[in-house]
Coordinates of C-alpha atoms in Angstrom, one line a residue:
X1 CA 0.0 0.0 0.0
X2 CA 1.4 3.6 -1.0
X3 CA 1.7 6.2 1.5
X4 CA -1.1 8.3 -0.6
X5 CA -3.1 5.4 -0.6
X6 CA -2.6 4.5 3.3
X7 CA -3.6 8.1 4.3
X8 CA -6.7 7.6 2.4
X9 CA -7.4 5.0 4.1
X10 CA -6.8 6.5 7.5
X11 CA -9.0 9.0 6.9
X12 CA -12.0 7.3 5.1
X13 CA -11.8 5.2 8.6
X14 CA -11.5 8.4 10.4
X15 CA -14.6 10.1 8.6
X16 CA -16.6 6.4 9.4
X17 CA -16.2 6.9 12.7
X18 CA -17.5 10.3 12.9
X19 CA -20.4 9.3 11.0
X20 CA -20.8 6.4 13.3
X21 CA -20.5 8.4 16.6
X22 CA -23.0 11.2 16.0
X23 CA -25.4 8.9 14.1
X24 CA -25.5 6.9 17.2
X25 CA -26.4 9.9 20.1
X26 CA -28.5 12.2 17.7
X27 CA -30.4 10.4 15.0
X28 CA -31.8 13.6 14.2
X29 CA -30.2 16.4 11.7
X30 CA -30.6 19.4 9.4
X31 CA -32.1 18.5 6.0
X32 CA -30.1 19.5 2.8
X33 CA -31.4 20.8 0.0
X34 CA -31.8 17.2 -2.3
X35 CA -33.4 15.2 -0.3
X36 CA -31.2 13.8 2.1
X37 CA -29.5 14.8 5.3
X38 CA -26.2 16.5 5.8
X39 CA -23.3 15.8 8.5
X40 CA -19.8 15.5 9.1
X41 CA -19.5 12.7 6.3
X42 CA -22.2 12.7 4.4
X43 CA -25.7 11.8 5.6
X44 CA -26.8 11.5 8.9
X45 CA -30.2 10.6 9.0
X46 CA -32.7 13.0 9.8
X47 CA -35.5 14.8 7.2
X48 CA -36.4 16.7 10.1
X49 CA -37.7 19.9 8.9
X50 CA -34.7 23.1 7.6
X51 CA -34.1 25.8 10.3
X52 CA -33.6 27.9 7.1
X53 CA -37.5 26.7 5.6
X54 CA -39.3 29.6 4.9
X55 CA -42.1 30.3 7.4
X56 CA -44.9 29.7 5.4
X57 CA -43.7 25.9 4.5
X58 CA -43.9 25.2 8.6
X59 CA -46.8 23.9 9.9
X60 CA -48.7 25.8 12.8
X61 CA -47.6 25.1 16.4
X62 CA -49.0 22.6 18.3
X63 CA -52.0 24.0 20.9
X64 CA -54.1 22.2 22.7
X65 CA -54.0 19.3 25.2
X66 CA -51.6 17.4 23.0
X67 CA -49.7 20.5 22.7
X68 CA -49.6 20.5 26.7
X69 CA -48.6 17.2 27.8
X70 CA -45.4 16.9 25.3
X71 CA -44.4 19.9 26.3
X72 CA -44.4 18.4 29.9
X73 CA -42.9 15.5 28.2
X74 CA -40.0 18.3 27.0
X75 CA -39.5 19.7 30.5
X76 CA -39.5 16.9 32.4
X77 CA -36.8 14.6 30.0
X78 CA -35.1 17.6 29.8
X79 CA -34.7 18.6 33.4
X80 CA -34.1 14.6 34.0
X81 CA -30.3 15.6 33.1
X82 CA -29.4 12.0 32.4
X83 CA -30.1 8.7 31.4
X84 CA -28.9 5.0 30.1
X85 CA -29.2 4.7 26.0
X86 CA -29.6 1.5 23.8
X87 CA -30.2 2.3 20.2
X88 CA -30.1 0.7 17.2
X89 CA -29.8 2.5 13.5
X90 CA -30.4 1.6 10.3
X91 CA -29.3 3.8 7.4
X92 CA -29.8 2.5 4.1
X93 CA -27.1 0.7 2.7
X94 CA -24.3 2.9 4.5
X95 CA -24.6 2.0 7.9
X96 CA -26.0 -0.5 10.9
X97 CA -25.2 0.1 13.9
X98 CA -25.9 -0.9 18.0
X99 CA -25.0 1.7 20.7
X100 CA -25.5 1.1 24.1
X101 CA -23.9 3.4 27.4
X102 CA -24.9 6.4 29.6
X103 CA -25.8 9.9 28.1
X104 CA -25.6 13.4 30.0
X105 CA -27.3 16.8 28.7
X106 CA -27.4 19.6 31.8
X107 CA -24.2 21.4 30.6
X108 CA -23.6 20.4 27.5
X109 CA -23.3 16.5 26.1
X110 CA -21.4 14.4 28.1
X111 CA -21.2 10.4 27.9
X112 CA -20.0 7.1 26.5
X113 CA -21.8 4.8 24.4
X114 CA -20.0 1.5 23.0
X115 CA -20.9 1.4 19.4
X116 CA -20.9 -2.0 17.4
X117 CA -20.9 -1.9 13.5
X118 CA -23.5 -4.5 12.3
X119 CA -24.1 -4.1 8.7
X120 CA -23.3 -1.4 5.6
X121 CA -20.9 0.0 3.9
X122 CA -18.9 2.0 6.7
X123 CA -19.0 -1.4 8.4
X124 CA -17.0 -3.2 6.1
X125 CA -14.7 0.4 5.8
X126 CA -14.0 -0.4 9.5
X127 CA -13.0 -4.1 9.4
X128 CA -10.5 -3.5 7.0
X129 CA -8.8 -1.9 9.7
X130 CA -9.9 -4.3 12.5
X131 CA -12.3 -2.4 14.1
X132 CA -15.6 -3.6 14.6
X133 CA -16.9 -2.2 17.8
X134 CA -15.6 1.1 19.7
X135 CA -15.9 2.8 22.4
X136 CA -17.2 6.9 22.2
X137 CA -16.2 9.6 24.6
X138 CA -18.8 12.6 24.0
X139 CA -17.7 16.3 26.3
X140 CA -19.1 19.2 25.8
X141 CA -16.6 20.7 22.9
X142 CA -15.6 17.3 21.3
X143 CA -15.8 13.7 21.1
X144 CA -13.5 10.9 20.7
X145 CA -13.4 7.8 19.3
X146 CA -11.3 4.7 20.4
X147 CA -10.0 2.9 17.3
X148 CA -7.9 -0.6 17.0
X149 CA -4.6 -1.3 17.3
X150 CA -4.5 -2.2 13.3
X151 CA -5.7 1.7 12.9
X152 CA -2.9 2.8 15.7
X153 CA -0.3 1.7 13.7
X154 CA -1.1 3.8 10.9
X155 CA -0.9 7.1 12.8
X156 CA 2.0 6.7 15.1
X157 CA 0.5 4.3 17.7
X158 CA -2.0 6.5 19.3
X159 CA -6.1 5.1 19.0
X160 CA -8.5 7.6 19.9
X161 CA -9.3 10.2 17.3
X162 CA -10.7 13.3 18.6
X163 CA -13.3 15.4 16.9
X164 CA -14.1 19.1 17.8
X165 CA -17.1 20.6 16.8
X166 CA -15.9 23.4 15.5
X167 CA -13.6 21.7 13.0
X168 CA -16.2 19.6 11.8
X169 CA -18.7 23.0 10.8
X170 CA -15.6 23.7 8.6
X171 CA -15.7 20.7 6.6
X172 CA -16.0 21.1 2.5
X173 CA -19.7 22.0 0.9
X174 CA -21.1 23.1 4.2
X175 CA -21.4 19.5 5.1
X176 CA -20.7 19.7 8.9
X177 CA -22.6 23.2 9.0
X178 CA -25.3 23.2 12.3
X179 CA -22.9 19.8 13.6
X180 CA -21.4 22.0 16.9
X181 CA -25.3 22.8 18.1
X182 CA -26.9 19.4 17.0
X183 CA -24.6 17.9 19.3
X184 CA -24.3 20.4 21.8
X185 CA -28.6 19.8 21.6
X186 CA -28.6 16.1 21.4
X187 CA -31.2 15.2 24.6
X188 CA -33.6 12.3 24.5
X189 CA -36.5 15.5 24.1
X190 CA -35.4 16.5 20.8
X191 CA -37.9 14.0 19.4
X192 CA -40.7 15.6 21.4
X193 CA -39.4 18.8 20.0
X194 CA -39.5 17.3 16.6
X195 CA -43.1 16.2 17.6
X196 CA -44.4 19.7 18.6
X197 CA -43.2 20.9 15.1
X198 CA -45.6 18.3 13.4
X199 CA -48.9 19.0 11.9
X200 CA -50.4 15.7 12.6
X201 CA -49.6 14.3 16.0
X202 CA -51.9 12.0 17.6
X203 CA -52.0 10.0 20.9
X204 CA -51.7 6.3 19.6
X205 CA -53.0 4.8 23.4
X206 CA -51.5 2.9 25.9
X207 CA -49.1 0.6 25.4
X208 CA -46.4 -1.5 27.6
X209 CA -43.1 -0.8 26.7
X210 CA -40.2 -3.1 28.3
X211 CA -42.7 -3.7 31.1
X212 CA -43.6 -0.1 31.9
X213 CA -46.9 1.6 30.9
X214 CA -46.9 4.1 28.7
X215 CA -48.3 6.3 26.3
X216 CA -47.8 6.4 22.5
X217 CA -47.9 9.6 20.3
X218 CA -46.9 9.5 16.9
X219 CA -46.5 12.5 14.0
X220 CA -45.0 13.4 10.7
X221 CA -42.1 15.8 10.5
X222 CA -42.3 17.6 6.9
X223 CA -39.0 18.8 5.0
X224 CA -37.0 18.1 2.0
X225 CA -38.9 14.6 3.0
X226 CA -41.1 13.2 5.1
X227 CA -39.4 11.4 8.9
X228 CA -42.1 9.7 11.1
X229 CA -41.8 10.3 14.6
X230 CA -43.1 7.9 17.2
X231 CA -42.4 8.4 21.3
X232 CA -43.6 6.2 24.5
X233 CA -43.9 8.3 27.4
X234 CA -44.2 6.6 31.2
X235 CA -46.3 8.2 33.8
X236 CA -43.6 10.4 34.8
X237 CA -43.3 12.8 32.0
X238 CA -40.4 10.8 30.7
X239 CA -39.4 9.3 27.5
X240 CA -39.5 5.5 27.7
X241 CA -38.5 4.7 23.5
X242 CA -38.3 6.4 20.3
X243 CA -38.2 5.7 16.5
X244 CA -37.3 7.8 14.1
X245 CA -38.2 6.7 9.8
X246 CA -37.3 8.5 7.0
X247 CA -34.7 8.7 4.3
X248 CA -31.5 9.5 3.3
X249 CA -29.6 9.6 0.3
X250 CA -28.7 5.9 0.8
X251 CA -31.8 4.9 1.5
X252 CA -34.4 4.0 4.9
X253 CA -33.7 5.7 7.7
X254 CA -34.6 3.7 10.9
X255 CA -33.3 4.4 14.6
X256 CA -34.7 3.2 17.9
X257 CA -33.7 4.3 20.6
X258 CA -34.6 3.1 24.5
X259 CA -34.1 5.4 27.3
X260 CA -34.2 4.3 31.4
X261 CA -32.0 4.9 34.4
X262 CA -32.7 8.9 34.0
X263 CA -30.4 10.8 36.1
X264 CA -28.1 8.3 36.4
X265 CA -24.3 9.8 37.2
X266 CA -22.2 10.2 33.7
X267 CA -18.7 10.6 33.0
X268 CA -16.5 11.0 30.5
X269 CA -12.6 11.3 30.8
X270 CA -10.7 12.9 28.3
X271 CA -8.2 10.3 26.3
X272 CA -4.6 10.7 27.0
X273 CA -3.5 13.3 24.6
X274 CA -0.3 11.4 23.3
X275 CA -2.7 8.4 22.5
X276 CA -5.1 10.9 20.7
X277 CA -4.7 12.1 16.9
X278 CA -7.2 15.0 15.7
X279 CA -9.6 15.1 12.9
X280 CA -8.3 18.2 11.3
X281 CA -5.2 16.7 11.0
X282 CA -5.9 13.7 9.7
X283 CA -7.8 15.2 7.3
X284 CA -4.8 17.5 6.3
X285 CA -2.9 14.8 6.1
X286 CA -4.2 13.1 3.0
X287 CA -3.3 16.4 0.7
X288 CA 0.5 16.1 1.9

């Protein structure tokens, strides 16, 4: 393998893995202008509706008694600070994935989720270099991902690659633009807020949901396409499960996404900084 051709690869793994981690704590994103969704890499799975859509193409706001208890829904996941995540996505041909860990939102998102590649495209990216599960670090102005040693040796030994926010707005074609506040904003409530903004939502009934009782509510998100929205809510206010279906430019969309444990202590820890190599550079790397 060339140098050239090694640095490619390093950063086509590099650019999976971002994909990978913020598919795996958001689910939701901006819409682009053709149809799909827009992120770090590419698409990232949401058709939730443009905060650029002109005001007239937005349906009315929510009012009424539906209007009332997901907004308690909203307050009360959100004030909830914490909570345990299992999710699993499916997006198109590009990507399956399983995440499972412990997710914090008062200041900022804080976590780690263990992420295990399942199916697509990205997942066979990652095998090539041994990796087939990793570990994700989320703080507040970055996130890191833990690679494999076969990916270590390729960039001076070190295995986490770390991801700032910031960088990732800059990326070519506006892809990364919004990325910074959709993670920032990544709370289990964001589907209720998606919910609010939804011209058709309606109270499904009660269901049981992993053993708990619950209530269903379900609603179409409009935008460069169409993402249905579905959320189970316990008697608390709080958000038991929620799927999110729509498209992306590689085809269905399909995340769901379990929620317990809420307020449950989180932590995430920094990666040594000698065992850490950053996005930015990697991705400089390839032109040199």
């Amino acid at each position: 393998m060339t140098g050239t051709t090694a640095r490619r690869t390093v950063v086509s793994v590099a650019v999976s893995a971002a994909l990978a981690c913020a598919t795996a704590c958001t689910g939701s994103g901006g819409s682009d202008d053709s149809g799909g969704t827009a992120g770090p890499s590419g698409p990232t799975g949401s058709t939730a509706p443009s905060a650029s859509a002109a005001p007239s193409s937005r349906p009315p706001a929510l009012t009424g008694a539906s209007a009332d208890a997901l907004r308690a829904v909203e307050r009360a996941t959100g004030r909830a600070g914490s909570a345990r995540v299992e999710s699993t996505t499916v997006m198109g041909r590009e990507l399956s994935l399983e995440a499972a860990g412990a997710l914090g939102w008062d200041d900022g998102l804080t976590g780690t989720l263990t992420i295990t590649y399942t199916g697509g495209t990205t997942a066979e990216t990652m095998r090539r270099l041994g990796t087939t599960a990793m570990e994700a670090r989320y703080l507040p102005d970055a996130y890191y991902a833990r690679m494999g040693d076969e990916f270590a040796e390729r960039v001076g030994g070190r295995h986490w690659i770390k991801y700032v926010y910031e960088d990732l707005e800059d990326l070519g074609g506006g892809a990364g633009a919004g990325f910074a506040d959709q993670m920032r904003n990544t709370t289990p409530n964001q589907a209720v807020k998606l919910l609010l903004s939804a011209g058709d939502v309606r109270r499904v009934g009660a269901e049981t949901t992993r053993g708990r009782r619950t209530t269903h509510w379900s609603g179409t998100v409009g935008g460069a396409t169409e993402q249905t929205v579905d959320i189970w809510v316990d008697d608390r206010n709080l958000l038991v499960k929620k799927v999110e279906r729509g498209r992306t430019k590689t085809g269905e969309l399909t995340q769901t996404a379990y929620y317990s444990d809420y307020g449950v202590p989180v932590s995430a820890a920094r990666p040594p900084a000698a065992d850490t190599a950053d996005f930015k550079e990697l991705l400089a790397s390839q032109g040199s």
